[in-house]
Amino acid sequence: MNTRGDNCEPHRPAHPRIFTMCEAGKSDHHSAERCVDFPVSVVLPAGGTGERTGLQTPKQFCTFLGRPLISYTIQAFESIPWIQSIVVAVAKENMDLMTDIIQRFKHRKVRAVPGGSTRHRSICNGVLALGEEERPAVGRPKVVIIHDAVRPFVEEDFLYKIAMAAKEQGAAGAIRPLVSTVIATTSEGYLDHSLERAKYRASEMPQGFTYDVISQAYQRCSESDFEFGTECLHLALQYCGTNAKLIEGPPTLWKVTYKRDLAAAESIIKETLSRSACVITGGLAEAVNLADALRKAVGALDMELDIVPDLMGDNARCLLKEWNFIQVSVSHSCLSEVEAILVALEAENRALLHPVVVIWVHFSRTDELPVSERAPTAIMELASTAKHRNILIYGIQLKQSEHWERSASRVAEIASALIRERSPALVGQLLQA
Ligand SMILES: Nc1ccn([C@@H]2O[C@H](COP(=O)(O)OP(=O)(O)OP(=O)(O)O)[C@@H](O)[C@H]2O)c(=O)n1
Ligand SMILES: O=P(O)(O)OC[C@@H](O)[C@@H](O)[C@@H](O)CO
């Protein structure tokens, strides 16, 4: 029996309660196409310092669009109905920060526990916390998914495969093809031999284990495992005789490790938020024509437009699925329609997890004056207050001309750039198409 490091206390008896989600009155634990009839919990090791990024802030707490990386990972798991609970293991000095993040972004099903001086010790603390679960609604899991907190792009389909394989085999893990060949070096720094790359795979996350296997593996493993090990699948094999099922995962499973990975992660998040937009026309003919022309133009920019006259009735669905809104106002320069969008977005608390973009396109007929002199000030004032609520307002002014398609194309280019970048620097600006 080893002496576990860093708060990894001896194993305690689990809750006797048996819990099968599908028998629990067909609750929301059924995803549309699958049923998981056993409790699944998650351990997110997040106790590292991220030295390889070269940054002072541990990478799991680096922010993207105003939100820490770990919040994106938590959200990916908490949005899955068949996951009953999430434990995040963080360094003691980050416990308050983690608690604030959970509260600020209204994360559910998740609690923070102290991590350890190594990844295995952090994971072990998380697994033990699952065994000591006191919340009445949460029983001891049948399956524990372990996933690095710095791998935010995890998909339900693959997690389902890992969870089901772990339940059947006792352990399962994600693998990916090797990009580089693995070589062994001599103590003098020369090539000793190289491995035949086709025979090897990179071990990634998520991994899944039955609670019994992973808790037993940590009870039996050595201090050297705790101190130097990096592979939970190895512990399951060595200490429980459980040979993990290996499942090739999607390329999105990569781990944020270096500074460049932070830039890559932010780019992926922005791209995900920029795939579509809702255009509100008010039903006016010129606005509808502009919207139709915009749809063609943004289509070429790989963005879809949903065109609606307003956000009432069935159209209110846009408030729950869109991150980008384009309000087309013809002639009048007042921002009342934009203000109405803000009220609707706030009623849905839509900007809690991601900044929402609202673009006011002011379209003036040829025989009219451009927007009133007050408009630039008005949009800046409105944008300044909205920004504090994570809503980014931008303006585009368009004067009707005979080159209709060209004007629409120009608006599309500007709107697409504003949506993709979500730049705080341009908030409140009235740009000229
Ligand atoms: N004592 C530790 C060390 C690492 N981790 C977590 O394990 C995951 C994968 O580890 P890694 O990418 O190595 O993170 P760091 O150890 O923080 O990175 P570095 O090695 O560059 O310091 C990360 O979510 C990290 O926070 C942990 O929970 N406890
Ligand atoms: O080794 P690091 O601490 O950088 O990251 C942990 C990885 O080793 C781990 O996530 C996978 O290899 C699967 O075990």
CSV table of N, CA and C in Angstrom, one decimal, residues 5-9 12 41-48 60-61 70 74 85-100 102 109-135 144 149:
chain,number,residue,atom,x,y,z
A,5,GLY,N,0.5,10.9,-2.1
A,5,GLY,CA,1.0,12.3,-1.8
A,5,GLY,C,-0.1,13.3,-1.9
A,6,ASP,N,0.2,14.5,-1.3
A,6,ASP,CA,-0.7,15.7,-1.5
A,6,ASP,C,-2.2,15.4,-1.4
A,7,ASN,N,-2.6,15.2,-0.1
A,7,ASN,CA,-4.0,15.0,0.1
A,7,ASN,C,-4.7,13.8,-0.5
A,8,CYS,N,-3.9,12.9,-1.0
A,8,CYS,CA,-4.6,11.7,-1.5
A,8,CYS,C,-4.8,10.8,-0.3
A,9,GLU,N,-6.0,11.0,0.3
A,9,GLU,CA,-6.2,10.2,1.5
A,9,GLU,C,-6.6,8.8,1.2
A,12,ARG,N,-12.2,5.6,0.9
A,12,ARG,CA,-13.3,5.5,1.9
A,12,ARG,C,-14.5,4.7,1.2
A,41,SER,N,-19.3,10.5,-14.1
A,41,SER,CA,-18.8,11.8,-13.5
A,41,SER,C,-17.4,12.1,-14.2
A,42,VAL,N,-17.0,13.3,-14.0
A,42,VAL,CA,-15.8,13.8,-14.7
A,42,VAL,C,-14.8,14.3,-13.7
A,43,VAL,N,-13.5,14.1,-14.0
A,43,VAL,CA,-12.4,14.7,-13.2
A,43,VAL,C,-11.6,15.5,-14.2
A,44,LEU,N,-11.5,16.8,-14.0
A,44,LEU,CA,-10.7,17.7,-14.8
A,44,LEU,C,-9.4,18.1,-14.0
A,45,PRO,N,-8.3,17.5,-14.3
A,45,PRO,CA,-7.0,18.0,-13.6
A,45,PRO,C,-6.7,19.4,-14.2
A,46,ALA,N,-6.6,20.3,-13.2
A,46,ALA,CA,-6.3,21.7,-13.6
A,46,ALA,C,-5.4,22.4,-12.6
A,47,GLY,N,-4.5,21.6,-12.1
A,47,GLY,CA,-3.6,22.0,-11.0
A,47,GLY,C,-2.3,22.4,-11.4
A,48,GLY,N,-2.0,22.5,-12.7
A,48,GLY,CA,-0.7,22.8,-13.2
A,48,GLY,C,-0.4,24.2,-13.3
A,60,GLN,N,-4.8,27.3,-18.0
A,60,GLN,CA,-6.2,26.9,-17.8
A,60,GLN,C,-7.0,28.2,-17.3
A,61,PHE,N,-6.3,29.2,-16.9
A,61,PHE,CA,-6.9,30.4,-16.4
A,61,PHE,C,-6.7,31.6,-17.4
A,70,ILE,N,-10.6,27.2,-18.8
A,70,ILE,CA,-11.2,26.1,-18.1
A,70,ILE,C,-12.7,26.2,-18.1
A,74,ILE,N,-15.3,23.2,-18.9
A,74,ILE,CA,-16.4,22.8,-18.0
A,74,ILE,C,-17.7,22.9,-18.8
A,85,SER,N,-21.8,14.8,-12.7
A,85,SER,CA,-21.0,15.7,-11.9
A,85,SER,C,-19.6,15.9,-12.4
A,86,ILE,N,-19.0,17.0,-12.1
A,86,ILE,CA,-17.7,17.4,-12.6
A,86,ILE,C,-16.9,17.8,-11.4
A,87,VAL,N,-15.7,17.3,-11.2
A,87,VAL,CA,-14.7,17.7,-10.2
A,87,VAL,C,-13.5,18.3,-10.9
A,88,VAL,N,-13.2,19.6,-10.5
A,88,VAL,CA,-12.0,20.2,-11.0
A,88,VAL,C,-10.9,20.2,-9.9
A,89,ALA,N,-9.8,19.7,-10.2
A,89,ALA,CA,-8.7,19.7,-9.2
A,89,ALA,C,-7.7,20.9,-9.5
A,90,VAL,N,-7.7,21.9,-8.7
A,90,VAL,CA,-6.9,23.1,-8.9
A,90,VAL,C,-5.9,23.3,-7.8
A,91,ALA,N,-4.8,24.0,-8.1
A,91,ALA,CA,-3.8,24.2,-7.0
A,91,ALA,C,-4.5,25.0,-5.9
A,92,LYS,N,-4.1,24.8,-4.7
A,92,LYS,CA,-4.7,25.4,-3.5
A,92,LYS,C,-4.8,26.9,-3.7
A,93,GLU,N,-3.7,27.5,-4.2
A,93,GLU,CA,-3.7,29.0,-4.3
A,93,GLU,C,-4.7,29.5,-5.4
A,94,ASN,N,-5.3,28.5,-6.2
A,94,ASN,CA,-6.3,28.9,-7.2
A,94,ASN,C,-7.7,28.5,-6.8
A,95,MET,N,-7.9,28.0,-5.6
A,95,MET,CA,-9.2,27.5,-5.3
A,95,MET,C,-10.2,28.7,-5.3
A,96,ASP,N,-9.9,29.8,-4.7
A,96,ASP,CA,-10.8,31.0,-4.7
A,96,ASP,C,-11.1,31.4,-6.2
A,97,LEU,N,-10.1,31.5,-7.0
A,97,LEU,CA,-10.3,31.9,-8.4
A,97,LEU,C,-11.2,30.9,-9.1
A,98,MET,N,-11.0,29.7,-8.8
A,98,MET,CA,-11.9,28.6,-9.5
A,98,MET,C,-13.3,28.8,-9.0
A,99,THR,N,-13.5,29.0,-7.7
A,99,THR,CA,-14.8,29.2,-7.1
A,99,THR,C,-15.5,30.4,-7.8
A,100,ASP,N,-14.7,31.5,-8.0
A,100,ASP,CA,-15.3,32.7,-8.6
A,100,ASP,C,-15.7,32.4,-10.0
A,102,ILE,N,-16.7,29.5,-11.3
A,102,ILE,CA,-17.9,28.7,-11.3
A,102,ILE,C,-19.1,29.6,-11.0
A,109,LYS,N,-23.2,21.5,-11.8
A,109,LYS,CA,-22.7,20.1,-11.6
A,109,LYS,C,-21.2,20.1,-11.3
A,110,VAL,N,-20.6,21.3,-11.0
A,110,VAL,CA,-19.1,21.3,-10.9
A,110,VAL,C,-18.7,21.8,-9.5
A,111,ARG,N,-17.6,21.2,-9.0
A,111,ARG,CA,-17.0,21.7,-7.7
A,111,ARG,C,-15.5,21.6,-7.8
A,112,ALA,N,-14.9,22.4,-7.1
A,112,ALA,CA,-13.4,22.5,-7.1
A,112,ALA,C,-12.9,21.7,-5.8
A,113,VAL,N,-11.8,21.0,-6.1
A,113,VAL,CA,-11.1,20.3,-4.9
A,113,VAL,C,-9.6,20.7,-5.1
A,114,PRO,N,-8.8,20.6,-4.0
A,114,PRO,CA,-7.4,20.9,-4.2
A,114,PRO,C,-6.6,19.9,-5.1
A,115,GLY,N,-5.8,20.4,-5.9
A,115,GLY,CA,-5.0,19.5,-6.8
A,115,GLY,C,-3.8,19.0,-6.0
A,116,GLY,N,-2.8,18.5,-6.7
A,116,GLY,CA,-1.6,18.0,-6.1
A,116,GLY,C,-0.4,18.5,-6.9
A,117,SER,N,0.8,18.1,-6.4
A,117,SER,CA,2.0,18.6,-7.0
A,117,SER,C,2.3,18.0,-8.3
A,118,THR,N,1.6,16.9,-8.7
A,118,THR,CA,1.8,16.3,-10.0
A,118,THR,C,0.4,16.1,-10.6
A,119,ARG,N,0.3,15.8,-11.9
A,119,ARG,CA,-1.0,15.6,-12.5
A,119,ARG,C,-1.7,14.4,-11.9
A,120,HIS,N,-0.9,13.3,-11.7
A,120,HIS,CA,-1.5,12.1,-11.1
A,120,HIS,C,-2.1,12.4,-9.7
A,121,ARG,N,-1.4,13.2,-9.0
A,121,ARG,CA,-1.9,13.5,-7.6
A,121,ARG,C,-3.2,14.3,-7.7
A,122,SER,N,-3.2,15.2,-8.7
A,122,SER,CA,-4.4,16.0,-8.9
A,122,SER,C,-5.6,15.1,-9.3
A,123,ILE,N,-5.3,14.2,-10.2
A,123,ILE,CA,-6.4,13.3,-10.7
A,123,ILE,C,-6.9,12.4,-9.5
A,124,CYS,N,-5.9,11.9,-8.8
A,124,CYS,CA,-6.2,11.1,-7.6
A,124,CYS,C,-7.1,11.8,-6.6
A,125,ASN,N,-6.8,13.1,-6.4
A,125,ASN,CA,-7.7,13.9,-5.5
A,125,ASN,C,-9.1,14.0,-6.0
A,126,GLY,N,-9.2,14.2,-7.3
A,126,GLY,CA,-10.5,14.3,-8.0
A,126,GLY,C,-11.3,13.0,-7.9
A,127,VAL,N,-10.6,11.9,-8.1
A,127,VAL,CA,-11.3,10.6,-8.0
A,127,VAL,C,-11.8,10.3,-6.6
A,128,LEU,N,-10.9,10.6,-5.6
A,128,LEU,CA,-11.3,10.4,-4.2
A,128,LEU,C,-12.5,11.3,-3.9
A,129,ALA,N,-12.5,12.5,-4.4
A,129,ALA,CA,-13.7,13.4,-4.1
A,129,ALA,C,-15.0,12.8,-4.6
A,130,LEU,N,-14.9,12.2,-5.8
A,130,LEU,CA,-16.1,11.5,-6.3
A,130,LEU,C,-16.6,10.4,-5.4
A,131,GLY,N,-15.6,9.7,-4.8
A,131,GLY,CA,-16.0,8.6,-3.9
A,131,GLY,C,-16.6,9.2,-2.6
A,132,GLU,N,-16.3,10.4,-2.3
A,132,GLU,CA,-16.8,11.0,-1.0
A,132,GLU,C,-18.0,11.9,-1.3
A,133,GLU,N,-18.6,11.8,-2.4
A,133,GLU,CA,-19.7,12.8,-2.9
A,133,GLU,C,-20.8,12.8,-1.8
A,134,GLU,N,-21.1,13.9,-1.3
A,134,GLU,CA,-22.1,14.1,-0.3
A,134,GLU,C,-23.4,14.6,-0.8
A,135,ARG,N,-23.4,15.1,-2.1
A,135,ARG,CA,-24.7,15.7,-2.6
A,135,ARG,C,-25.7,14.6,-2.8
A,144,VAL,N,-15.8,7.0,-14.5
A,144,VAL,CA,-15.2,8.3,-14.3
A,144,VAL,C,-14.4,8.7,-15.6
A,149,ALA,N,-8.0,19.7,-18.3
A,149,ALA,CA,-8.8,20.9,-18.3
A,149,ALA,C,-8.4,21.8,-19.5
